[in-house]
Amino acid sequence: LLLFLLLLGLRKFYTGGLWPNPVYAKVGGFAEALPQGIDYIFRYFNSSPWAWVQAAALVYGAIRLGLLVLARMAGRAPHASSLAPATLAAVILCHLGFVALTGGNWMEYFRFIVAVIPLLNLLAMFAIGELLALLRIRATMPPVARLAGLTACLLVRALCLAQLRFEDPENCATPIPPS
C-alpha cells in the first residue's frame, strides 16, 4: 500500500495527475465509467467456464486476504500458506479496481484484463491445491481421495481446453464498415 501511495505521489508530482492518461482520455467521468467497467469485468468472468474457476479463485484469494488482514489487526502472525494467495488477490483486485474505474474497454478479447490472467491462473492453482488437500484430509478412504483428485485434474484440464478458441484471423479484428 505504501508503494502504491508513493507511486501516486510521484505521478502527481511529475505529471500533475494521479492516474495515467488513459483514465483521463475516457469520455465522461467516473460516474459513467464505473458501471461500464464493472460490466466489462463481469463479461470477462462470464466469457468461459475457466473464467468461472478464476472468479471462484479470486473469491478464495479475497477471503485469504481478509483473513490475513484480520490476523494482522489482532496482532497474530498470519499463516504462511495465506501469504501467496492473499498477495495475488491484492494485486488482482487493485488491477480490476483500476479497470472498473476507467470503464473497461470497447474492444474484444478483454485486453485490460490480460495483464492479470496469469495471476488469476496461479491463484486458481492455489485454490485447487487447497481444495485437493481438504479432500485428502477429509476422505476416510484413500481411493475416494484419489478419485476426487483425478476428477479435479480432469475437470481443470477440460476447462483449460475449453478456454482455447481457434478462430479465423479475419474474425479477430473489428470489421471496418464500408464508407
PDB file of C-alpha atoms in Angstrom, residues 2 15 17 35 48 61 79 113 115 151 161 169-170:
ATOM      1  CA  LEU A   2       2.861   2.360   0.799  1.00  0.00           C
ATOM      2  CA  THR A  15       2.579  14.642 -14.468  1.00  0.00           C
ATOM      3  CA  GLY A  17      -2.426  13.842 -12.382  1.00  0.00           C
ATOM      4  CA  PRO A  35     -20.869   0.832 -14.320  1.00  0.00           C
ATOM      5  CA  SER A  48     -15.729 -19.103 -20.487  1.00  0.00           C
ATOM      6  CA  GLY A  61      -7.951 -15.156  -2.595  1.00  0.00           C
ATOM      7  CA  HIS A  79      -0.407 -18.478   8.460  1.00  0.00           C
ATOM      8  CA  ILE A 113      -7.592  -7.838 -18.041  1.00  0.00           C
ATOM      9  CA  ALA A 115      -2.201  -8.489 -17.642  1.00  0.00           C
ATOM     10  CA  THR A 151     -11.713 -35.885 -11.173  1.00  0.00           C
ATOM     11  CA  LEU A 161      -9.106 -26.807 -23.219  1.00  0.00           C
ATOM     12  CA  PRO A 169      -7.772 -14.384 -38.141  1.00  0.00           C
ATOM     13  CA  GLU A 170     -10.336 -12.433 -40.144  1.00  0.00           C
TER      14      GLU A 170
END
